[in-house]
Amino acid sequence: MSSEKIPVAILGATGSVGQRFIQLLENHPWFVVKEVAASEKSAGKIYKEAVNWTQATPIPNKVANLTMKNCEPNLNSKLAFSGLDSSIAGEVETVFASEGYSVVSNSKNHRMDNDVPLLVPEINPEHLELIKKQKYTKGCIVTNPNCSAIGLVLALKPLVDTFGLEQVNVVTMQGLSGAGYPGVSSLDIIDNVIPFISGEEVKMENEPLKILGSLKGNSIKNLDLKISAQCNRVAVMDGHTECVQVKLKKKTSVEEIKKVWENFSAEPQKLNLPSAPEKPIHYFEEVNYPQPRIHRNIDKGMAVAIGRLREDSLFDYKFVIISHNTIRGAAGGAILCAELMKAKGMLG
Amino acid sequence: MSSEKIPVAILGATGSVGQRFIQLLENHPWFVVKEVAASEKSAGKIYKEAVNWTQATPIPNKVANLTMKNCEPNLNSKLAFSGLDSSIAGEVETVFASEGYSVVSNSKNHRMDNDVPLLVPEINPEHLELIKKQKYTKGCIVTNPNCSAIGLVLALKPLVDTFGLEQVNVVTMQGLSGAGYPGVSSLDIIDNVIPFISGEEVKMENEPLKILGSLKGNSIKNLDLKISAQCNRVAVMDGHTECVQVKLKKKTSVEEIKKVWENFSAEPQKLNLPSAPEKPIHYFEEVNYPQPRIHRNIDKGMAVAIGRLREDSLFDYKFVIISHNTIRGAAGGAILCAELMKAKGMLG
Amino acid sequence: MSSEKIPVAILGATGSVGQRFIQLLENHPWFVVKEVAASEKSAGKIYKEAVNWTQATPIPNKVANLTMKNCEPNLNSKLAFSGLDSSIAGEVETVFASEGYSVVSNSKNHRMDNDVPLLVPEINPEHLELIKKQKYTKGCIVTNPNCSAIGLVLALKPLVDTFGLEQVNVVTMQGLSGAGYPGVSSLDIIDNVIPFISGEEVKMENEPLKILGSLKGNSIKNLDLKISAQCNRVAVMDGHTECVQVKLKKKTSVEEIKKVWENFSAEPQKLNLPSAPEKPIHYFEEVNYPQPRIHRNIDKGMAVAIGRLREDSLFDYKFVIISHNTIRGAAGGAILCAELMKAKGMLG
Amino acid sequence: MSSEKIPVAILGATGSVGQRFIQLLENHPWFVVKEVAASEKSAGKIYKEAVNWTQATPIPNKVANLTMKNCEPNLNSKLAFSGLDSSIAGEVETVFASEGYSVVSNSKNHRMDNDVPLLVPEINPEHLELIKKQKYTKGCIVTNPNCSAIGLVLALKPLVDTFGLEQVNVVTMQGLSGAGYPGVSSLDIIDNVIPFISGEEVKMENEPLKILGSLKGNSIKNLDLKISAQCNRVAVMDGHTECVQVKLKKKTSVEEIKKVWENFSAEPQKLNLPSAPEKPIHYFEEVNYPQPRIHRNIDKGMAVAIGRLREDSLFDYKFVIISHNTIRGAAGGAILCAELMKAKGMLG
């Protein structure tokens, strides 16, 4: 398989999610970045001159000298990862899918479309079937969830399956990279908290219902669940911390829940997908864990760290989760989706 | 009244709460710091040489050259503010009260004692009657609440009175000064969140029940209310941010609640106490307010700032509050208690 | 004098320097903000709706409801403070001066013009004479120095006068507000230092030569002095810290220099100008002082704090200085200039 | 060689430098941690229970369950890395050397001893000869330099060799981990700079003279060089940033200096030592590079990053350097010393 890697294009290649795609794909065993595309003002330039690279590792050599293309469906790579801004992602992705491209997108535009999988390979791999319902002859659109929703749903999935879930209350403390670059001004966040992130609470309250929903015929029946979310921005570079409370359908115990989390393993682990974490969930017993700077990179930044599980007087249990918002919560999550598609023979 | 100010002693004068007492009392119209006391290793030194002063304004001249005393009940000032460490506060304060001193304490030790008022002058001024029940002939002990509880109860009081309150859910993001000095290591908090503060959640879940309780005969009947608290430390110097959800007994509306908050005024405002905020509660309409760096000093740091009131799907309403943890939440709050005592003729 | 305050206009009123002008002038005894002007897209709006106010105190009531005007010379106030962006300040200020306005500017454009005073009232009040040479019939342009130069020249002035100065070496650690708003991205500065500020080193190496120069006939003869500057951005909200080394012409001692600094007092102090610091220079003996968060607001933010004076093996002496970059280094400095003009009868 | 790894002991194993030794040696090809020793209060405990582990990666399994020993010379490993506190390092290291142990130390105590190499393998590998002069029959003491000196001397070495060096002026902005744990209080450094680090300036002014000195007979003749240092603490986790100015003996050019740096390669590179960086110096052309968060980990954290080389009006050239203070500047640097000793047959 590795002798002939699948060529991929990055749409929105100069943005912060686009950069993460390029960084994470540098030594990928299945995919190789062959084309980089962005807005017209970049087209024609050499990538390294068009980009304001802000990752901690240098631009991969093979990508640095690629010539930037327009986001038009005349690319050679039939798999496109989209990190496009939501102001244009909706239309561009539709055009690409119509022209036969498989589009795996981190943008919010198509996430809630009836025929588009909002895919988390550990949770709802069967939702991929939805793409057969899409109107496109050959192409398709697959999306991954919002960066604050992904950590939450990974923690909830084993609870839904084992105990049933009635209510979820979540308060987030989110990292700065979630706002893109330049994003949050330093004058707004040093020695401060901003108790508001535009549009975020709605996404957190709705996306999990679809992700945890079930495929009936060829549509998704949302999980019947009430979520209330409050989202805050804090002075953390990467990593979203979430204080979660849950009300379960079935009685259980702290020890039982920990066991269910620790034992959780799913399709990506079984298929041994290259970007899959060894364990989707890592539970910590230390009283002051998890913490974003210590745990955001756990298992390649693809797992969720959980701690402080204890009983709650208003719900049943409360706990804290950490996940990496630009790896698991953006580019890494999308790459895992494409790996699942490849492994299932649903790419090209 | 101002011609003859009441002399006061500061117990634990070198600690961070002790320093705040000295700072806030610098130009107080009723009280004047005449004595500073701390542990034996400081006794005998000049204050400015014994203290590692960390406030933003210089040591008041009149205090700088006072000679430090032991925390023994041979002081001339009959009013003592205590910022003592909880490891010794319990016993020292009892000794002082026994010897006829009025002790107003910021330490946790006596807060939940049956005969000790846990006093918030805007909320429960009548609880002061409890001191008549204390076993001391002349002295007494009065306490003010934990720094994370004070902002919460100020916001809740008008809701309790107007609508009745059934449930409160709160998640905090607390400033660093709450941990004292040196407190939290910089290596633990830069680019990080610590989702745990030892003992804090228990205080937040219990103190409000007493503060909001009612005086029956000469004891307090706690308010019948369920509170769940989750406490986090964030990289903010001063100011506690709290995401709060409430379930009310009576139906109401967002506009009605705002009105009740804006109109809230109580005993300290009526008595025009020197440290009383003009308005205990300031509500902000800006979508991303309140923020700790912007609002912690509002109304001399003695008021609570609230914003983002909106309906909630699991409780009835949710909102965000900010209060200053070392002013309203510690020294400033205790001074207001003493002012109330003075105005009511209950000092010495 | 106070019964009839001088009406002033703020050019660039919505920017961060413009906001500081409005904040600092709120209760000014001589000046009152009557007009606010900015770019065309703001003109016609109410100020409070046009501005993204980021100061720690609220918008002064009298200014909040002023209607924004264009930056065109049809204003009623004959004194204009300019916080305009340097992309347009040059031309706009010239137009205003031509039409008879007194313009006191914080922008860099005219600072090095031969006939424009680069005014620091404690240092070169006589440079004001230059405006008589300006080609304008009634109006004039006066500038104040760059935010990193002002602290330096205040520290150097007494050394120049008493000992003579040959060489200055300076390395800065500058606060974020110096870059305006939104300015530096949080992703660029948390857990980081940026060892570069565009254009800053050139200003620091050149402006002091003019400021410390002498008025000969009607032009300035620069001081004969070599300065080398290296400028860094650090994660500090306000306040510039500078490590300075000096080579003097005359031999002296650490004690003698401290005395010269402590005794330094000048025209603004003699005239008792409203914004003048009581002492332009405060020296601290503590081994780890001065520090920006502790000392930036010293003497209303209008003085410079100095510490750590010691002998140096390559130059003669080294020391550390702190000054507030948006008070003394911008709006506050410009207001002091206008106060000097008023006191000398050189306004309108 | 790898089949039989050399057993090593870590002295001061619970401290922050001790932890780094254990972390960096986890998969070392030549050395394996077999013993961990610290103060009496830890002795007898399991390592993972004795330590407050603060590294970003977990405790290596093989070390986690080792039983802690006293720092007494009855260990089986004849090579000991010392991260001991300077209050006891001097004596303990002497005792170990007397008893036949090879001690490679990061502590300051013996650095300036006449017969102790202050070793930087890229700079002065021949200084190792000094240990033959030591009074110990079999054991020896080798030290590595202070964390702020190491980056500087690596940058200076090629200049000394090619152009000759007369004067060095350096101002540092140092990371927090240099102060150990808990080290700097968060209340002292958020939104602040501390322009003082106890004892640091003296080390920076003296250690380079010995490191860059030459072995004459069996003693070191210090380099004849004047250095002036000013040291500041900033809110950066790891990585020291230094603004450096140099006066050279021979005229040269910016381009020539860059070439000399880029081509610099030395003994550790030739011997291909496991911890050696591929290139000791990486030069960056970007106008705002190097930056600590981006470059501190370059080349395994063992290289120095340099940028902004330009002419200077007071010296000849100025530039900025970054190096990792707890890898290259502490444990990593000491391990490289031991690797050099092994490669030269000077271990046991």
XYZ file of C-alpha atoms in Angstrom, chain B:
348
model
C -17.131 60.251 64.394
C -13.987 60.704 62.325
C -12.154 62.792 64.921
C -11.639 59.728 67.085
C -11.011 56.749 64.871
C -11.341 53.262 66.295
C -7.936 51.607 66.707
C -7.684 48.171 65.094
C -5.184 45.352 65.132
C -4.374 43.110 62.168
C -3.736 39.459 63.052
C -1.643 37.713 60.434
C -0.488 41.111 59.219
C 2.320 39.871 56.980
C 0.213 37.446 54.942
C -1.538 38.391 51.738
C -4.935 38.961 53.352
C -3.269 40.870 56.173
C -1.591 43.130 53.636
C -4.899 43.792 51.922
C -6.440 44.802 55.274
C -3.652 47.324 55.771
C -3.956 48.636 52.226
C -7.739 49.029 52.304
C -7.729 50.643 55.757
C -5.118 53.248 54.785
C -7.564 56.155 54.624
C -10.531 54.593 56.330
C -12.842 57.178 57.925
C -13.714 55.074 60.989
C -10.838 52.649 61.614
C -7.107 53.137 61.971
C -4.494 50.370 62.064
C -2.597 50.762 65.300
C -1.195 47.272 65.844
C 0.145 44.523 63.595
C 0.634 41.000 64.857
C 1.887 37.770 63.366
C 3.890 34.691 64.247
C 6.730 34.709 66.733
C 9.401 34.885 64.089
C 8.144 38.343 63.062
C 7.476 39.696 66.535
C 9.761 42.557 67.483
C 10.618 43.513 63.907
C 9.544 46.718 62.187
C 6.598 45.867 59.904
C 8.232 46.971 56.677
C 11.190 44.714 57.413
C 9.098 41.729 58.427
C 6.800 41.737 55.416
C 7.325 40.670 51.796
C 4.902 43.347 50.567
C 3.274 42.353 47.290
C 0.481 44.909 46.902
C 0.451 47.338 43.972
C 0.502 50.393 46.240
C 3.264 51.082 48.804
C 3.011 50.221 52.512
C 1.097 53.035 54.269
C 3.603 55.175 56.124
C 1.925 54.899 59.491
C 1.991 51.121 59.362
C 5.436 50.684 57.832
C 7.234 51.481 61.043
C 4.970 49.753 63.555
C 6.688 47.115 65.643
C 5.248 43.638 65.072
C 3.569 41.949 68.025
C 2.717 38.358 68.864
C -0.826 37.107 68.286
C -1.532 37.211 71.967
C -4.447 38.964 73.636
C -2.441 41.795 75.135
C -3.155 44.283 72.376
C -4.651 47.712 73.001
C -7.018 47.670 70.024
C -10.270 45.958 70.900
C -11.198 45.321 67.253
C -9.046 42.747 65.458
C -9.196 41.788 61.797
C -7.892 38.279 61.249
C -6.134 37.143 58.127
C -4.516 34.269 60.001
C -3.670 30.996 58.332
C -6.328 28.376 59.015
C -3.752 26.166 60.721
C -3.824 28.505 63.738
C -6.775 30.861 63.203
C -9.290 28.677 65.021
C -7.580 28.720 68.378
C -6.125 32.232 68.267
C -9.477 33.761 67.399
C -11.193 31.904 70.235
C -8.595 33.180 72.679
C -9.019 36.774 71.523
C -12.812 36.609 71.733
C -12.547 35.129 75.229
C -10.392 38.040 76.260
C -12.945 40.590 75.108
C -11.835 41.368 71.572
C -14.210 41.709 68.646
C -12.663 39.469 65.973
C -13.714 39.861 62.342
C -12.139 36.991 60.483
C -11.504 35.968 56.933
C -10.374 32.486 57.971
C -12.526 29.458 57.394
C -12.265 27.910 60.868
C -15.309 29.358 62.644
C -17.508 30.014 59.608
C -19.790 27.067 60.152
C -19.948 27.319 63.965
C -23.555 27.467 65.127
C -23.141 30.710 67.014
C -20.898 32.523 64.537
C -22.420 34.758 61.850
C -21.172 34.056 58.334
C -21.873 37.636 57.478
C -22.584 39.361 54.181
C -23.988 42.746 55.154
C -26.161 43.035 52.025
C -27.670 39.606 52.637
C -27.980 38.645 56.268
C -27.290 41.641 58.567
C -29.734 40.166 61.095
C -27.394 37.169 61.549
C -25.239 39.498 63.633
C -27.680 38.781 66.468
C -25.967 35.400 66.786
C -23.045 36.961 68.603
C -25.263 37.547 71.604
C -25.465 33.800 71.886
C -21.672 33.427 71.914
C -20.165 32.320 75.215
C -17.806 35.278 75.394
C -18.539 37.961 77.984
C -17.540 40.925 75.892
C -15.726 39.667 72.801
C -17.131 38.012 69.704
C -16.236 36.291 66.439
C -17.739 37.293 63.109
C -16.671 35.695 59.810
C -16.985 36.528 56.141
C -17.387 33.838 53.457
C -14.951 32.086 51.145
C -13.788 34.171 48.166
C -15.627 32.025 45.627
C -18.899 31.929 47.588
C -19.296 35.673 48.112
C -19.857 36.616 44.456
C -22.312 33.769 44.069
C -24.477 34.618 47.082
C -24.680 38.297 46.150
C -26.051 37.281 42.756
C -28.431 34.730 44.269
C -29.900 36.809 47.101
C -32.377 38.848 44.991
C -33.409 35.654 43.180
C -34.085 33.872 46.472
C -36.178 36.790 47.715
C -38.160 37.379 44.556
C -38.546 34.024 42.850
C -37.392 31.352 45.275
C -34.440 29.129 44.426
C -34.270 25.344 44.092
C -30.991 24.427 42.454
C -27.673 26.100 41.691
C -24.942 24.736 39.455
C -21.641 26.614 39.320
C -18.293 26.163 37.574
C -15.541 28.592 38.577
C -12.392 29.940 36.934
C -10.527 31.407 39.887
C -7.745 33.971 40.122
C -4.293 33.125 41.454
C -4.286 35.466 44.433
C -6.893 33.210 46.009
C -4.098 30.731 46.709
C -2.030 33.235 48.695
C 1.649 33.949 48.159
C 3.757 32.303 46.770
C 0.769 30.057 46.082
C 0.597 28.634 42.578
C 3.938 28.047 40.825
C 4.279 29.802 37.490
C 5.376 26.454 36.028
C 1.954 25.028 36.895
C -0.297 27.694 35.404
C 1.238 29.387 32.368
C -0.429 27.949 29.231
C -2.532 25.765 31.531
C -5.670 25.262 33.645
C -5.699 23.343 36.953
C -9.147 21.773 37.341
C -8.886 21.377 41.104
C -8.660 23.587 44.206
C -8.336 21.739 47.475
C -11.425 22.052 49.700
C -13.028 24.738 47.540
C -15.976 22.847 46.121
C -17.201 21.803 49.540
C -17.108 25.416 50.764
C -19.028 26.647 47.739
C -21.675 23.975 48.189
C -22.200 24.638 51.908
C -21.486 28.237 52.896
C -24.304 29.733 50.760
C -26.889 27.597 52.561
C -25.987 29.250 55.872
C -25.509 32.756 54.449
C -28.903 32.647 52.752
C -30.479 30.943 55.764
C -32.799 32.615 58.230
C -32.386 33.475 61.874
C -34.853 31.411 63.925
C -34.635 32.170 67.623
C -30.911 32.283 68.056
C -29.786 29.880 65.451
C -29.618 29.820 61.669
C -31.900 27.619 59.626
C -30.061 26.852 56.405
C -31.781 27.586 53.117
C -33.151 24.429 51.523
C -31.137 24.465 48.326
C -28.960 22.086 46.336
C -25.678 23.410 44.991
C -23.126 21.615 42.825
C -19.732 23.302 42.370
C -16.701 22.622 40.187
C -13.624 24.787 40.810
C -10.760 25.564 38.420
C -7.637 27.688 38.704
C -6.760 29.846 35.680
C -3.982 32.270 34.768
C -5.708 35.393 36.101
C -4.120 37.526 38.844
C -7.279 38.626 40.687
C -10.974 37.984 40.145
C -13.120 34.871 40.155
C -15.288 34.121 37.124
C -18.275 31.833 37.668
C -20.636 30.193 35.173
C -23.895 29.779 37.073
C -27.151 27.962 36.332
C -30.245 28.323 38.503
C -33.580 26.616 38.864
C -36.193 28.970 40.341
C -39.416 28.246 42.184
C -41.468 30.839 40.333
C -41.663 31.439 36.595
C -40.140 34.704 35.440
C -38.262 36.268 32.505
C -34.800 37.465 31.589
C -35.966 41.065 31.755
C -37.545 40.599 35.156
C -34.386 39.084 36.613
C -32.212 41.884 35.272
C -34.559 44.392 36.866
C -34.412 42.623 40.214
C -30.602 42.625 40.102
C -30.303 46.248 39.042
C -32.679 47.365 41.768
C -31.036 45.348 44.505
C -29.935 47.545 47.379
C -29.619 46.637 51.030
C -28.593 47.627 54.532
C -24.989 48.724 53.743
C -26.277 51.034 51.001
C -29.008 52.434 53.245
C -26.509 52.991 56.085
C -24.042 54.395 53.578
C -21.228 52.302 55.033
C -17.814 53.557 53.901
C -16.828 50.361 52.082
C -20.268 49.573 50.665
C -20.544 49.513 46.878
C -23.071 51.994 45.496
C -24.816 49.057 43.889
C -24.042 45.488 44.997
C -24.791 44.176 41.489
C -23.882 45.654 38.105
C -25.407 43.979 35.071
C -23.722 44.259 31.652
C -25.450 43.832 28.298
C -22.286 43.403 26.209
C -22.244 39.890 24.777
C -18.716 39.081 26.008
C -18.934 40.713 29.467
C -18.159 40.430 32.350
C -14.398 39.773 32.265
C -12.151 39.580 35.331
C -9.505 42.096 34.257
C -12.116 44.649 33.243
C -14.688 44.209 36.014
C -12.921 42.947 39.127
C -12.390 46.484 40.451
C -15.939 47.655 39.809
C -17.404 49.839 42.582
C -14.140 49.735 44.593
C -13.896 45.956 44.030
C -16.883 45.521 46.352
C -19.639 44.750 43.810
C -20.358 41.745 41.641
C -20.498 42.092 37.851
C -23.019 39.916 35.996
C -23.692 39.307 32.328
C -24.875 36.835 29.701
C -28.172 36.056 31.427
C -30.096 33.676 29.134
C -32.497 30.762 29.324
C -31.102 27.314 29.957
C -32.426 23.983 28.755
C -31.509 21.981 31.870
C -32.098 24.567 34.577
C -34.088 27.777 34.059
C -31.416 30.413 33.506
C -27.655 30.690 33.153
C -25.294 33.668 33.576
C -21.716 34.695 34.339
C -20.475 36.547 37.413
C -17.188 38.192 38.366
C -16.110 39.331 41.799
C -12.820 40.435 43.303
C -11.522 37.628 45.478
C -9.147 39.573 47.708
C -11.261 42.726 48.073
C -14.954 41.747 48.255
C -13.907 38.133 48.797
C -11.543 38.734 51.706
C -10.291 41.907 53.414
C -12.841 44.315 51.929
C -15.711 42.033 52.841
C -14.487 41.714 56.426
C -14.111 45.482 56.761
C -17.690 45.928 55.569
C -18.773 43.511 58.293
C -17.023 45.611 60.932
C -18.603 48.769 59.529
C -22.027 47.200 59.887
C -21.217 46.262 63.484
C -20.092 49.808 64.216
C -23.196 51.347 62.612
C -25.390 49.034 64.668
C -23.556 49.841 67.893
C -22.259 46.318 68.189
C -18.571 47.157 68.432
C -17.085 47.359 71.911
